[in-house]
Coordinates of N, CA, C and O and ligand atoms in Angstrom, one line a residue:
M1 N -98.8 -34.9 100.8 CA -98.5 -36.1 100.6 C -97.2 -36.9 100.9 O -96.1 -36.4 100.5
N2 N -97.0 -37.6 102.0 CA -95.8 -38.4 102.1 C -95.6 -39.5 101.1 O -96.6 -40.1 100.7
A3 N -94.3 -39.9 101.1 CA -93.9 -41.0 100.3 C -94.8 -42.1 100.6 O -95.0 -42.4 102.0
N4 N -95.3 -42.9 99.7 CA -96.0 -44.2 100.0 C -97.2 -44.1 100.8 O -98.0 -45.1 100.9
D5 N -97.8 -42.7 100.8 CA -99.3 -42.7 101.2 C -100.1 -43.4 100.0 O -101.3 -43.6 100.5
D6 N -99.7 -43.6 98.7 CA -100.4 -44.0 97.6 C -100.8 -45.6 98.2 O -101.9 -46.2 97.8
L7 N -99.8 -46.1 98.7 CA -100.0 -47.5 99.1 C -100.7 -47.8 100.7 O -101.6 -48.4 100.7
K8 N -100.6 -46.6 101.2 CA -101.3 -46.4 102.6 C -102.8 -46.7 102.3 O -103.6 -47.1 102.9
A9 N -103.2 -45.8 101.3 CA -104.7 -45.7 101.0 C -105.0 -46.8 100.5 O -106.3 -47.1 100.2
L10 N -104.3 -47.9 99.9 CA -104.8 -49.3 99.4 C -104.8 -50.2 100.5 O -105.6 -51.5 100.4
I11 N -104.7 -49.8 101.8 CA -104.6 -50.8 103.2 C -105.8 -50.4 103.8 O -106.2 -49.3 104.2
R12 N -106.8 -51.5 104.3 CA -108.1 -50.8 105.1 C -107.9 -51.6 106.4 O -106.8 -52.5 106.5
T13 N -108.4 -50.8 107.3 CA -108.6 -51.3 108.7 C -110.0 -52.0 109.1 O -110.8 -51.4 108.9
I14 N -109.6 -53.0 109.6 CA -110.8 -53.9 110.1 C -110.9 -54.0 111.5 O -110.0 -54.5 112.1
P15 N -111.9 -53.2 112.1 CA -112.1 -53.2 113.6 C -112.2 -54.5 114.0 O -113.1 -55.1 113.6
D16 N -111.9 -54.8 115.3 CA -112.2 -56.0 116.0 C -111.9 -57.1 115.5 O -112.8 -58.2 115.4
F17 N -110.8 -57.3 114.6 CA -110.3 -58.8 114.3 C -109.0 -59.0 114.5 O -108.2 -57.8 114.3
P18 N -108.3 -60.2 114.9 CA -109.3 -61.3 115.2 C -110.1 -61.4 116.5 O -110.7 -62.3 116.6
K19 N -109.9 -60.2 117.4 CA -110.7 -60.1 118.4 C -111.2 -58.8 118.8 O -110.3 -57.9 118.3
P20 N -112.0 -58.6 119.7 CA -112.2 -57.1 120.1 C -111.0 -56.2 120.6 O -110.4 -56.6 121.1
G21 N -111.2 -55.0 120.1 CA -110.3 -54.2 120.5 C -108.9 -54.0 119.6 O -108.2 -53.2 119.4
I22 N -108.8 -55.3 118.6 CA -107.6 -55.0 117.5 C -108.2 -54.4 116.4 O -109.1 -54.8 115.6
Q23 N -107.2 -53.2 115.7 CA -107.6 -52.9 114.7 C -106.6 -53.6 113.4 O -105.3 -53.3 113.7
F24 N -107.4 -54.4 112.8 CA -106.3 -55.2 112.0 C -106.1 -54.4 110.7 O -107.2 -54.0 109.9
R25 N -104.9 -54.3 110.1 CA -104.4 -53.7 109.0 C -104.6 -54.7 107.9 O -103.9 -55.6 108.0
D26 N -105.6 -54.8 107.0 CA -105.9 -55.6 105.7 C -105.1 -55.2 104.8 O -105.6 -54.1 104.0
I27 N -104.1 -56.1 104.1 CA -103.3 -55.7 103.1 C -104.1 -56.2 101.9 O -103.5 -56.1 100.6
T28 N -105.2 -57.1 102.0 CA -105.4 -57.8 100.9 C -105.9 -57.0 99.6 O -106.3 -57.3 98.6
T29 N -106.6 -55.7 100.1 CA -107.0 -54.7 99.4 C -105.8 -54.1 98.4 O -106.2 -53.9 97.0
L30 N -104.7 -54.1 99.2 CA -103.6 -53.5 98.2 C -103.1 -54.8 97.4 O -102.8 -54.6 96.0
L31 N -103.2 -56.0 97.5 CA -103.1 -57.2 96.8 C -103.9 -57.1 95.3 O -103.3 -57.7 94.4
L32 N -104.9 -56.8 95.7 CA -106.0 -56.9 94.4 C -105.6 -55.8 93.4 O -106.2 -55.9 92.3
D33 N -104.8 -54.8 93.9 CA -104.6 -53.7 92.7 C -103.1 -53.9 92.2 O -102.2 -54.0 92.8
P34 N -103.3 -54.0 90.8 CA -102.0 -54.6 90.1 C -100.8 -53.6 90.3 O -100.1 -54.0 90.4
S35 N -101.4 -52.0 90.1 CA -100.0 -51.0 90.3 C -99.6 -51.1 91.8 O -98.4 -50.6 92.0
G36 N -100.8 -51.4 92.8 CA -100.1 -51.3 94.3 C -99.1 -52.4 94.3 O -98.3 -52.2 95.1
V37 N -99.6 -53.6 93.9 CA -98.4 -54.5 94.0 C -97.1 -54.3 93.4 O -96.2 -54.4 93.9
A38 N -97.1 -53.8 92.1 CA -96.2 -53.3 91.4 C -95.2 -52.4 92.0 O -93.9 -52.5 92.2
R39 N -95.8 -51.3 92.7 CA -95.2 -50.0 93.2 C -94.5 -50.7 94.6 O -93.4 -50.6 94.9
T40 N -95.2 -51.8 95.3 CA -94.7 -52.0 96.5 C -93.4 -52.9 96.4 O -92.4 -53.0 97.0
V41 N -93.4 -53.7 95.4 CA -92.4 -54.6 95.2 C -91.1 -53.8 94.4 O -89.9 -53.9 95.0
E42 N -91.4 -53.0 93.7 CA -90.4 -51.9 93.1 C -89.7 -51.1 94.4 O -88.6 -51.0 94.5
R43 N -90.7 -50.6 95.5 CA -89.8 -49.8 96.5 C -89.0 -50.6 97.3 O -88.1 -50.4 97.9
M44 N -89.7 -52.1 97.5 CA -89.0 -52.9 98.7 C -87.4 -53.3 97.8 O -86.4 -53.4 98.4
V45 N -87.6 -53.4 96.5 CA -86.1 -53.7 95.7 C -85.1 -52.7 95.8 O -83.9 -52.9 96.1
T46 N -85.8 -51.5 95.7 CA -85.0 -50.3 95.8 C -84.2 -50.0 97.3 O -83.0 -49.5 97.3
A47 N -85.0 -50.3 98.1 CA -84.5 -50.5 99.5 C -83.7 -51.4 99.9 O -83.0 -51.2 101.0
T48 N -83.6 -52.6 99.2 CA -82.4 -53.4 99.4 C -81.3 -53.3 99.4 O -80.7 -52.5 98.4
R49 N -80.4 -53.5 100.3 CA -78.7 -53.1 100.7 C -77.9 -54.2 100.1 O -78.1 -55.3 100.8
G50 N -77.4 -54.1 99.1 CA -76.5 -54.9 98.8 C -77.1 -55.9 98.2 O -78.4 -56.4 98.4
P51 N -76.3 -57.3 97.7 CA -76.6 -58.4 97.2 C -77.0 -59.5 98.2 O -76.9 -59.4 99.1
V52 N -78.3 -60.2 97.8 CA -78.9 -61.1 98.9 C -78.9 -62.6 98.1 O -79.1 -62.7 96.8
D53 N -78.7 -63.6 98.7 CA -78.7 -64.9 98.5 C -80.2 -65.3 98.3 O -80.6 -66.3 97.5
L54 N -80.9 -65.3 99.5 CA -82.0 -65.6 99.9 C -83.0 -64.5 100.1 O -82.7 -63.7 100.9
V55 N -84.3 -64.5 99.8 CA -85.4 -63.7 100.5 C -86.1 -64.7 101.4 O -86.7 -65.5 100.9
A56 N -86.3 -64.4 102.6 CA -86.9 -65.2 103.5 C -88.3 -64.6 104.0 O -88.5 -63.6 104.4
G57 N -89.1 -65.2 103.6 CA -90.6 -64.9 104.0 C -91.2 -65.6 105.1 O -91.1 -66.8 105.2
I58 N -92.1 -64.6 105.9 CA -92.9 -65.5 107.2 C -94.0 -65.8 106.6 O -94.9 -65.0 106.3
E59 N -94.5 -67.2 107.0 CA -95.8 -67.6 106.4 C -97.0 -66.7 107.2 O -96.9 -66.3 108.4
A60 N -98.0 -66.5 106.5 CA -98.4 -66.8 105.3 C -98.2 -65.4 104.4 O -97.7 -65.8 102.7
R61 N -98.6 -64.4 104.6 CA -98.4 -63.1 103.7 C -96.8 -63.0 103.3 O -96.7 -62.3 102.3
G62 N -95.9 -63.1 104.2 CA -94.5 -62.7 103.9 C -94.0 -63.7 102.5 O -93.3 -63.0 101.9
F63 N -94.8 -64.9 102.4 CA -94.4 -65.5 101.2 C -94.8 -64.8 99.9 O -93.8 -64.8 99.1
L64 N -95.6 -64.0 99.7 CA -96.0 -63.3 98.5 C -95.0 -62.1 98.2 O -94.4 -62.1 97.1
F65 N -94.4 -61.6 99.3 CA -93.4 -60.6 99.1 C -92.2 -61.0 98.6 O -91.3 -60.6 97.9
A66 N -91.9 -62.3 99.3 CA -90.4 -63.0 99.3 C -90.5 -63.5 97.8 O -89.5 -63.4 97.3
A67 N -91.5 -64.1 97.1 CA -91.4 -64.6 96.2 C -91.2 -63.3 95.0 O -90.7 -63.7 93.9
A68 N -91.9 -62.4 95.1 CA -91.7 -61.4 94.3 C -90.8 -60.5 94.2 O -90.0 -60.2 93.3
L69 N -90.1 -60.4 95.4 CA -88.7 -59.7 95.5 C -87.5 -60.6 94.8 O -86.4 -60.3 94.3
A70 N -87.7 -62.0 95.0 CA -86.7 -63.0 94.8 C -86.0 -62.8 93.2 O -85.0 -62.9 92.8
V71 N -87.4 -62.4 92.5 CA -87.0 -62.5 90.7 C -86.1 -61.2 90.7 O -84.9 -61.7 90.1
P72 N -86.6 -60.3 90.9 CA -85.6 -58.9 90.4 C -84.2 -59.0 91.4 O -83.4 -58.4 90.6
L73 N -84.3 -59.4 92.6 CA -82.9 -59.6 93.4 C -82.1 -60.6 93.0 O -81.0 -60.8 93.4
N74 N -82.6 -61.4 92.1 CA -81.7 -62.6 91.9 C -81.5 -63.7 92.6 O -80.3 -63.9 93.0
A75 N -82.4 -63.9 93.7 CA -82.2 -64.6 94.9 C -83.2 -65.7 94.9 O -84.3 -65.9 94.0
G76 N -82.9 -66.8 96.0 CA -84.0 -67.8 96.0 C -84.8 -67.4 97.2 O -84.6 -66.4 97.8
V77 N -85.9 -68.3 97.4 CA -87.0 -67.8 98.5 C -86.7 -68.9 99.5 O -86.5 -70.2 99.2
L78 N -86.6 -68.6 100.9 CA -86.6 -69.4 102.0 C -88.2 -69.2 102.8 O -88.4 -68.3 103.0
L79 N -88.8 -70.2 102.9 CA -90.0 -70.5 103.7 C -89.9 -70.5 105.0 O -89.2 -71.6 105.5
I80 N -90.5 -69.4 105.7 CA -90.3 -69.7 107.4 C -91.5 -70.3 107.5 O -92.5 -69.0 107.4
R81 N -91.8 -71.5 108.3 CA -93.1 -71.8 108.2 C -93.5 -72.3 109.9 O -92.7 -72.2 110.7
K82 N -94.8 -72.1 109.8 CA -95.3 -72.6 111.2 C -94.8 -73.8 111.2 O -94.7 -74.8 110.6
D83 N -94.5 -74.3 112.8 CA -93.8 -75.5 113.0 C -94.7 -76.6 112.6 O -96.1 -76.5 112.7
G84 N -94.2 -77.9 112.1 CA -95.3 -79.0 111.6 C -95.6 -79.0 110.3 O -96.3 -79.9 109.8
K85 N -95.3 -78.2 109.4 CA -95.7 -77.8 108.3 C -94.7 -78.4 106.8 O -94.8 -78.9 105.9
L86 N -93.2 -78.4 107.4 CA -92.3 -78.6 106.4 C -91.8 -80.4 106.5 O -92.0 -80.7 107.5
P87 N -91.9 -80.9 105.3 CA -91.7 -82.2 105.3 C -90.3 -82.8 105.7 O -90.2 -84.0 106.1
G88 N -89.3 -82.0 105.5 CA -87.9 -82.6 105.8 C -87.5 -82.3 107.6 O -88.5 -81.8 108.3
T89 N -86.2 -82.7 108.0 CA -85.8 -82.8 109.2 C -85.8 -80.8 109.5 O -85.0 -80.2 108.5
T90 N -86.2 -80.3 110.3 CA -86.3 -79.0 110.6 C -85.7 -78.5 112.0 O -85.2 -79.1 112.9
I91 N -85.4 -77.2 112.0 CA -84.8 -76.5 113.4 C -85.9 -75.6 113.4 O -86.5 -74.9 112.6
A92 N -86.2 -75.2 114.8 CA -87.3 -74.5 115.0 C -87.0 -73.4 116.0 O -86.0 -73.5 116.7
E93 N -87.9 -72.2 116.2 CA -87.5 -71.3 117.3 C -88.9 -70.8 118.0 O -89.8 -70.7 117.0
D94 N -88.8 -70.7 119.0 CA -90.2 -70.6 119.9 C -90.3 -68.8 120.0 O -89.1 -68.1 120.1
Y95 N -91.4 -68.5 119.9 CA -91.7 -66.9 120.6 C -92.9 -66.9 121.2 O -93.9 -67.5 120.9
A96 N -93.0 -65.5 122.0 CA -94.0 -65.5 122.6 C -95.1 -64.7 122.1 O -95.1 -63.9 121.3
L97 N -96.5 -65.1 122.4 CA -97.6 -64.6 121.9 C -98.2 -63.6 123.1 O -97.8 -63.9 124.3
E98 N -99.3 -63.1 122.7 CA -99.7 -62.2 124.0 C -100.3 -63.3 125.0 O -100.0 -62.9 126.0
Y99 N -100.9 -64.4 124.4 CA -101.2 -65.6 125.4 C -100.7 -66.7 124.6 O -100.7 -66.9 123.7
G100 N -99.8 -67.5 125.4 CA -99.0 -68.5 125.1 C -97.8 -68.4 124.1 O -97.3 -67.1 124.1
Q101 N -97.4 -69.2 123.2 CA -96.3 -69.2 122.3 C -96.4 -69.9 121.1 O -97.6 -70.5 120.8
D102 N -95.8 -69.6 120.1 CA -96.0 -70.1 118.8 C -94.4 -70.6 118.2 O -93.2 -70.1 119.3
R103 N -94.3 -71.4 117.2 CA -93.0 -72.0 116.8 C -92.9 -71.8 115.2 O -93.8 -72.1 114.6
I104 N -92.0 -71.4 114.8 CA -91.6 -71.1 113.3 C -90.3 -72.2 113.1 O -89.6 -72.4 113.9
A105 N -90.4 -72.7 111.7 CA -89.3 -73.8 111.4 C -88.7 -73.5 110.1 O -89.5 -72.7 109.3
I106 N -87.4 -73.9 109.7 CA -87.2 -74.1 108.5 C -86.3 -75.6 108.6 O -86.2 -75.9 109.5
H107 N -86.1 -75.8 107.4 CA -85.6 -77.2 107.1 C -84.1 -77.0 107.6 O -83.5 -76.0 107.3
E108 N -83.4 -77.6 108.0 CA -82.0 -77.6 108.7 C -81.1 -77.4 107.7 O -80.0 -77.0 108.0
D109 N -81.2 -77.8 106.4 CA -79.9 -78.0 105.3 C -80.8 -76.7 104.5 O -80.0 -76.6 103.5
A110 N -81.4 -75.7 104.9 CA -81.8 -75.0 103.8 C -80.7 -73.6 103.7 O -80.7 -73.2 102.6
L111 N -79.9 -73.5 104.6 CA -78.9 -72.5 104.3 C -77.5 -73.1 104.1 O -77.1 -73.8 105.1
V112 N -76.9 -72.4 103.3 CA -75.4 -72.7 103.4 C -74.8 -71.6 104.1 O -75.2 -70.5 104.4
P113 N -73.8 -71.9 105.1 CA -73.3 -71.1 106.1 C -72.8 -69.8 105.3 O -72.2 -69.8 104.3
G114 N -73.4 -68.9 105.8 CA -72.8 -67.5 105.5 C -73.8 -67.1 104.4 O -73.6 -65.6 103.7
A115 N -74.8 -67.6 103.9 CA -76.0 -67.2 103.1 C -76.6 -65.9 103.6 O -77.2 -65.8 104.7
R116 N -76.7 -64.7 102.4 CA -77.1 -63.5 103.0 C -78.7 -63.3 102.5 O -79.1 -63.8 101.7
V117 N -79.1 -63.1 103.8 CA -80.8 -63.5 103.8 C -81.4 -62.2 104.1 O -81.0 -61.3 105.0
L118 N -82.1 -61.8 103.1 CA -83.3 -60.6 103.4 C -84.7 -61.1 103.9 O -85.0 -62.3 103.3
L119 N -84.9 -60.5 105.2 CA -86.1 -61.1 105.9 C -87.3 -60.2 105.4 O -87.2 -59.1 105.6
V120 N -88.4 -60.7 104.8 CA -89.7 -59.8 104.5 C -90.9 -60.4 105.3 O -91.0 -61.5 105.3
D121 N -91.9 -59.6 105.5 CA -93.0 -59.9 105.9 C -94.2 -58.7 105.6 O -93.5 -57.6 105.5
D122 N -95.2 -59.1 105.8 CA -96.2 -57.8 105.5 C -96.1 -56.9 106.3 O -96.3 -55.6 106.2
L123 N -96.0 -57.2 107.5 CA -96.3 -56.2 108.8 C -95.5 -56.8 110.0 O -95.3 -57.8 110.1
I124 N -94.9 -55.7 110.7 CA -94.3 -55.8 112.0 C -94.9 -55.1 113.2 O -95.4 -53.9 113.0
A125 N -95.4 -55.9 113.9 CA -96.3 -55.2 115.2 C -95.3 -55.1 116.3 O -94.1 -54.3 116.5
T126 N -95.1 -56.3 117.1 CA -94.5 -56.5 118.5 C -93.0 -56.7 118.0 O -92.2 -56.8 118.9
G127 N -92.9 -57.4 117.0 CA -91.6 -58.0 116.3 C -91.2 -59.2 116.7 O -90.3 -59.8 116.6
G128 N -92.0 -60.0 117.5 CA -91.8 -61.1 118.1 C -91.7 -62.4 117.2 O -90.7 -63.0 117.1
T129 N -92.5 -62.2 116.0 CA -92.2 -63.0 114.7 C -90.9 -63.0 114.1 O -90.3 -63.8 113.9
A130 N -90.8 -61.8 113.8 CA -89.4 -61.3 112.9 C -88.0 -61.6 113.9 O -87.2 -62.0 113.1
R131 N -88.1 -61.3 115.0 CA -87.1 -61.6 115.8 C -86.9 -63.0 116.0 O -85.7 -63.5 115.9
A132 N -87.9 -63.9 116.2 CA -87.6 -65.2 116.1 C -87.0 -65.7 114.8 O -86.2 -66.7 114.7
A133 N -87.4 -65.1 113.7 CA -87.0 -65.5 112.2 C -85.7 -65.3 112.2 O -84.7 -65.9 111.7
V134 N -85.1 -64.1 112.9 CA -83.7 -63.6 112.6 C -83.0 -64.5 113.5 O -81.9 -65.2 113.1
R135 N -83.6 -65.1 114.9 CA -82.7 -66.1 115.6 C -82.5 -67.3 114.9 O -81.3 -68.0 114.9
L136 N -83.7 -67.9 114.0 CA -83.8 -69.1 113.4 C -82.6 -69.2 112.3 O -81.8 -70.1 112.2
I137 N -82.9 -68.0 111.5 CA -82.0 -67.8 110.3 C -80.4 -67.7 110.8 O -79.6 -68.5 110.5
R138 N -80.0 -67.3 111.9 CA -78.5 -67.1 112.5 C -78.1 -68.6 113.1 O -77.0 -68.8 112.8
K139 N -79.3 -69.0 113.8 CA -78.8 -70.3 114.1 C -78.5 -71.4 113.2 O -77.8 -72.1 113.1
A140 N -79.0 -71.2 112.1 CA -79.0 -72.2 111.0 C -77.7 -71.6 110.2 O -77.4 -72.5 108.9
G141 N -77.0 -70.7 110.3 CA -75.7 -70.4 109.8 C -76.0 -69.1 108.6 O -75.0 -69.0 108.0
G142 N -77.1 -68.6 108.6 CA -77.4 -67.4 107.8 C -76.9 -66.3 108.3 O -76.8 -65.9 109.5
L143 N -76.5 -65.5 107.2 CA -76.2 -63.9 107.7 C -77.6 -63.2 107.2 O -78.0 -62.7 106.2
V144 N -78.0 -62.8 108.4 CA -79.3 -61.6 108.2 C -79.1 -60.2 108.8 O -79.0 -60.3 109.8
E145 N -79.0 -59.3 107.9 CA -78.7 -57.8 108.5 C -79.8 -56.8 108.1 O -79.6 -55.8 108.1
Q146 N -80.6 -57.3 107.2 CA -81.7 -56.4 106.8 C -83.0 -57.2 106.6 O -83.1 -58.3 106.3
A147 N -84.3 -56.4 107.3 CA -85.6 -56.9 107.2 C -86.4 -55.8 106.4 O -86.3 -54.6 106.5
Q148 N -87.3 -56.1 105.6 CA -88.5 -55.3 104.9 C -89.7 -55.7 105.3 O -90.3 -56.7 105.1
F149 N -90.6 -54.4 105.5 CA -92.5 -54.9 105.6 C -93.3 -53.7 104.8 O -92.4 -52.6 104.7
L150 N -94.2 -54.3 104.5 CA -95.0 -53.2 104.2 C -95.6 -52.3 104.9 O -95.3 -51.4 104.6
V151 N -95.9 -52.9 106.3 CA -96.5 -52.2 107.1 C -95.5 -52.2 108.5 O -95.4 -53.3 108.7
D152 N -95.2 -51.0 109.3 CA -94.9 -51.2 110.7 C -95.8 -50.3 111.5 O -96.5 -49.4 110.9
L153 N -96.0 -50.9 112.7 CA -97.0 -50.1 113.6 C -96.1 -49.8 114.4 O -95.5 -50.7 115.7
P154 N -95.5 -48.7 114.6 CA -94.5 -48.1 115.6 C -94.6 -48.2 116.9 O -93.9 -48.3 118.0
D155 N -96.0 -48.0 117.4 CA -96.3 -47.9 118.9 C -96.1 -49.2 119.4 O -96.0 -49.2 120.7
L156 N -95.9 -50.3 118.7 CA -95.7 -51.5 119.3 C -94.1 -51.9 119.3 O -93.8 -52.9 120.0
G157 N -93.3 -51.2 118.8 CA -91.9 -51.0 119.3 C -91.3 -52.4 118.4 O -90.0 -52.6 118.6
G158 N -91.8 -52.9 117.5 CA -91.4 -54.0 116.9 C -89.9 -53.8 116.0 O -89.0 -54.6 116.0
A159 N -90.3 -52.9 115.5 CA -89.0 -52.4 114.6 C -87.8 -51.9 115.3 O -86.5 -52.3 115.0
D160 N -87.9 -51.2 116.3 CA -87.0 -50.6 117.2 C -86.2 -52.0 117.7 O -85.1 -51.8 118.0
A161 N -87.0 -52.9 118.4 CA -86.3 -54.3 118.7 C -85.6 -54.9 117.8 O -84.6 -55.3 118.2
L162 N -86.1 -55.0 116.6 CA -85.5 -55.6 115.7 C -83.8 -55.0 115.1 O -83.1 -55.4 115.1
R163 N -84.0 -53.5 115.3 CA -82.9 -52.9 115.0 C -81.8 -53.0 116.5 O -80.7 -53.1 115.9
G164 N -82.3 -53.5 117.3 CA -81.4 -53.7 118.4 C -80.9 -55.2 118.2 O -79.7 -55.4 119.1
D165 N -81.4 -55.8 117.5 CA -80.7 -57.2 116.9 C -79.9 -56.9 115.7 O -79.3 -58.1 115.1
E166 N -79.3 -55.9 115.4 CA -78.6 -55.3 114.5 C -79.1 -55.8 113.2 O -78.2 -56.1 112.1
I167 N -80.2 -55.5 112.9 CA -81.1 -55.5 111.6 C -81.3 -54.2 111.3 O -82.2 -53.5 111.9
A168 N -81.0 -53.8 109.7 CA -81.6 -52.7 109.2 C -83.2 -52.8 109.1 O -83.3 -53.8 108.2
V169 N -84.0 -52.0 109.1 CA -85.3 -52.5 109.2 C -86.0 -51.2 108.3 O -85.7 -49.9 108.6
D170 N -86.6 -51.6 107.1 CA -87.3 -50.7 106.5 C -88.6 -51.4 106.3 O -89.2 -52.3 106.3
A171 N -89.6 -50.0 106.4 CA -91.2 -50.4 106.3 C -91.7 -49.1 105.3 O -91.2 -48.2 105.4
L172 N -92.4 -49.5 104.5 CA -93.0 -48.5 103.3 C -93.9 -47.7 104.1 O -94.1 -46.6 103.7
V173 N -95.0 -48.3 104.9 CA -96.1 -47.7 105.5 C -96.1 -47.7 107.0 O -95.8 -49.0 107.6
S174 N -96.2 -46.7 107.7 CA -96.5 -46.6 109.2 C -97.8 -46.3 109.6 O -98.1 -45.2 108.9
Ligands
5GP201 P1 -95.8 -59.3 115.7 O1 -95.0 -60.7 115.9 O2 -94.6 -58.2 115.0 O3 -96.5 -58.9 117.0 O4 -96.6 -59.7 114.6 C1 -96.4 -59.8 113.2 C2 -97.2 -60.9 112.5 O5 -98.3 -61.1 112.7 C3 -96.6 -60.7 111.0 O6 -96.7 -62.1 110.6 C4 -97.9 -60.4 110.6 O7 -98.6 -60.8 109.2 C5 -99.3 -60.6 111.6 N1 -100.1 -59.3 112.0 C6 -100.2 -58.9 113.3 N2 -101.0 -58.0 113.3 C7 -101.4 -57.8 111.7 C8 -102.3 -56.8 111.2 O8 -102.9 -55.9 111.7 N3 -102.2 -56.9 109.9 C9 -101.9 -57.9 109.0 N4 -101.9 -57.9 107.7 N5 -101.1 -58.6 109.8 C10 -100.8 -58.5 111.3

């Protein structure tokens, strides 16, 4: 048994979602398991390097982990939202999807310069979303040097691309 195989066993694969040919890694089954949630949070806290001021979660599943990590890490929560959802003045960053593009945003005054930010999401695939989040945090004056994911899909190369952006990347499950 490898480390975190217990968590892997709680994640199921749904074929052909959201479209034919995609194997969707569904973490809702892990979230339903009280000890699975606790072990996930505990291991992400252990993997965190040094003090952080904010845990940034990417909409929507990343919010869950950001909030859970913020409490033991004594940090605040930064919501990285799909563009158009935040009420105040925002700054945004575009990123490419397989077809077309998407845009994420934060409030322009969310970060004090030099704030140490830990980026979290449920899963990294191509890395497009996480890399856009890093650009956005840096544009807003934040210091982001680490990112954590529950799942990495290594064949898609996202974690390696993020490492190329000078981010220490940890994932519990591959
Ligand atoms: P990327 O930008 O790295 O290609 O895709 C990662 C983003 O898409 C994450 O925000 C993640 O929530 C979502 N995502 C892509 N594929 C999957 C998947 O198979 N399972 C889950 N849970 N999320 C996925």
